[in-house]
PDB file of C-alpha atoms in Angstrom:
ATOM      1  CA  SER A  27       1.713  15.822   5.913  1.00  0.00           C
ATOM      2  CA  PHE A  28       4.719  16.949   3.934  1.00  0.00           C
ATOM      3  CA  GLN A  29       6.891  14.045   2.781  1.00  0.00           C
ATOM      4  CA  GLY A  30       9.776  14.083   0.364  1.00  0.00           C
ATOM      5  CA  VAL A  31       9.957  11.936  -2.712  1.00  0.00           C
ATOM      6  CA  GLU A  32      12.568   9.601  -1.164  1.00  0.00           C
ATOM      7  CA  GLY A  33      10.122   8.028   1.284  1.00  0.00           C
ATOM      8  CA  LEU A  34       7.310   7.744  -1.220  1.00  0.00           C
ATOM      9  CA  ILE A  35       8.751   6.349  -4.440  1.00  0.00           C
ATOM     10  CA  GLY A  36      12.410   5.705  -3.770  1.00  0.00           C
ATOM     11  CA  GLY A  37      15.435   7.703  -4.779  1.00  0.00           C
ATOM     12  CA  ASN A  38      16.189   5.940  -8.055  1.00  0.00           C
ATOM     13  CA  SER A  39      12.797   6.171  -9.765  1.00  0.00           C
ATOM     14  CA  ASP A  40      12.658   7.813 -13.153  1.00  0.00           C
ATOM     15  CA  LYS A  41      11.110  11.234 -13.581  1.00  0.00           C
ATOM     16  CA  SER A  42       7.987   9.981 -15.365  1.00  0.00           C
ATOM     17  CA  THR A  43       7.197   7.913 -12.277  1.00  0.00           C
ATOM     18  CA  ALA A  44       7.767  10.964 -10.080  1.00  0.00           C
ATOM     19  CA  VAL A  45       5.445  13.042 -12.287  1.00  0.00           C
ATOM     20  CA  ASP A  46       2.805  10.310 -12.172  1.00  0.00           C
ATOM     21  CA  HIS A  47       3.117   9.980  -8.407  1.00  0.00           C
ATOM     22  CA  ALA A  48       2.853  13.751  -7.948  1.00  0.00           C
ATOM     23  CA  ALA A  49      -0.218  13.828 -10.188  1.00  0.00           C
ATOM     24  CA  ARG A  50      -1.845  11.009  -8.236  1.00  0.00           C
ATOM     25  CA  TRP A  51      -1.077  12.745  -4.934  1.00  0.00           C
ATOM     26  CA  LEU A  52      -2.399  16.067  -6.226  1.00  0.00           C
ATOM     27  CA  SER A  53      -5.617  14.546  -7.586  1.00  0.00           C
ATOM     28  CA  GLU A  54      -6.297  12.971  -4.178  1.00  0.00           C
ATOM     29  CA  GLN A  55      -6.027  16.225  -2.246  1.00  0.00           C
ATOM     30  CA  LYS A  56      -9.304  17.593  -0.922  1.00  0.00           C
ATOM     31  CA  GLU A  57      -7.799  21.095  -0.931  1.00  0.00           C
ATOM     32  CA  PRO A  58      -4.980  21.203  -3.516  1.00  0.00           C
ATOM     33  CA  PRO A  59      -2.040  23.390  -2.492  1.00  0.00           C
ATOM     34  CA  ARG A  60      -1.956  26.910  -3.854  1.00  0.00           C
ATOM     35  CA  PRO A  61       0.355  27.638  -5.557  1.00  0.00           C
ATOM     36  CA  ALA A  62       0.852  24.055  -6.671  1.00  0.00           C
ATOM     37  CA  VAL A  63       4.061  24.309  -8.728  1.00  0.00           C
ATOM     38  CA  PRO A  64       6.394  25.288  -5.851  1.00  0.00           C
ATOM     39  CA  ARG A  65       4.860  22.628  -3.602  1.00  0.00           C
ATOM     40  CA  LEU A  66       5.250  19.884  -6.223  1.00  0.00           C
ATOM     41  CA  LYS A  67       8.800  20.994  -7.012  1.00  0.00           C
ATOM     42  CA  ALA A  68       9.783  20.815  -3.340  1.00  0.00           C
ATOM     43  CA  GLN A  69       7.828  17.727  -2.330  1.00  0.00           C
ATOM     44  CA  PHE A  70       8.539  15.558  -5.381  1.00  0.00           C
ATOM     45  CA  ARG A  71      11.802  17.141  -6.600  1.00  0.00           C
ATOM     46  CA  LEU A  72      10.336  18.024  -9.982  1.00  0.00           C
ATOM     47  CA  THR A  73      11.332  20.736 -12.408  1.00  0.00           C
ATOM     48  CA  ALA A  74       8.772  23.461 -13.086  1.00  0.00           C
ATOM     49  CA  LYS A  75       7.911  21.771 -16.392  1.00  0.00           C
ATOM     50  CA  GLU A  76       7.405  18.415 -14.682  1.00  0.00           C
ATOM     51  CA  ALA A  77       5.236  20.046 -12.008  1.00  0.00           C
ATOM     52  CA  VAL A  78       3.030  21.549 -14.719  1.00  0.00           C
ATOM     53  CA  GLU A  79       2.807  18.118 -16.384  1.00  0.00           C
ATOM     54  CA  ALA A  80       1.737  16.607 -13.048  1.00  0.00           C
ATOM     55  CA  ILE A  81      -0.936  19.298 -12.618  1.00  0.00           C
ATOM     56  CA  ALA A  82      -2.288  18.625 -16.118  1.00  0.00           C
ATOM     57  CA  LEU A  83      -2.354  14.885 -15.458  1.00  0.00           C
ATOM     58  CA  ALA A  84      -4.108  15.398 -12.122  1.00  0.00           C
ATOM     59  CA  ASN A  85      -6.688  17.628 -13.806  1.00  0.00           C
ATOM     60  CA  ARG A  86      -7.364  14.952 -16.448  1.00  0.00           C
ATOM     61  CA  ARG A  87      -7.777  12.318 -13.734  1.00  0.00           C
ATOM     62  CA  ASN A  88     -10.175  14.529 -11.805  1.00  0.00           C
ATOM     63  CA  GLU A  89     -12.202  15.267 -14.955  1.00  0.00           C
ATOM     64  CA  ARG A  90     -12.504  11.539 -15.704  1.00  0.00           C
ATOM     65  CA  ARG A  91     -13.538  10.878 -12.123  1.00  0.00           C
ATOM     66  CA  ARG A  92     -16.224  13.585 -12.251  1.00  0.00           C
ATOM     67  CA  SER A  93     -17.542  12.347 -15.594  1.00  0.00           C
ATOM     68  CA  GLY A  94     -17.703   8.775 -14.334  1.00  0.00           C
ATOM     69  CA  SER A  95     -15.243   7.377 -16.878  1.00  0.00           C
TER      70      SER A  95
END
């Protein structure tokens, strides 16, 4: 379900926490949203750059998970 960042991490969290939370959320999705950047921007109130950072972080997490690290 679509939830805003306020209910998930609180309104006063720093952006690095928001990026990390978005990355964690994205890496847990069975079917990641396409396109991902607009969804992450809207859902987690990220900038485009932060959304791309979250995607990269999620990809690294998924690669580690697949490799068994």
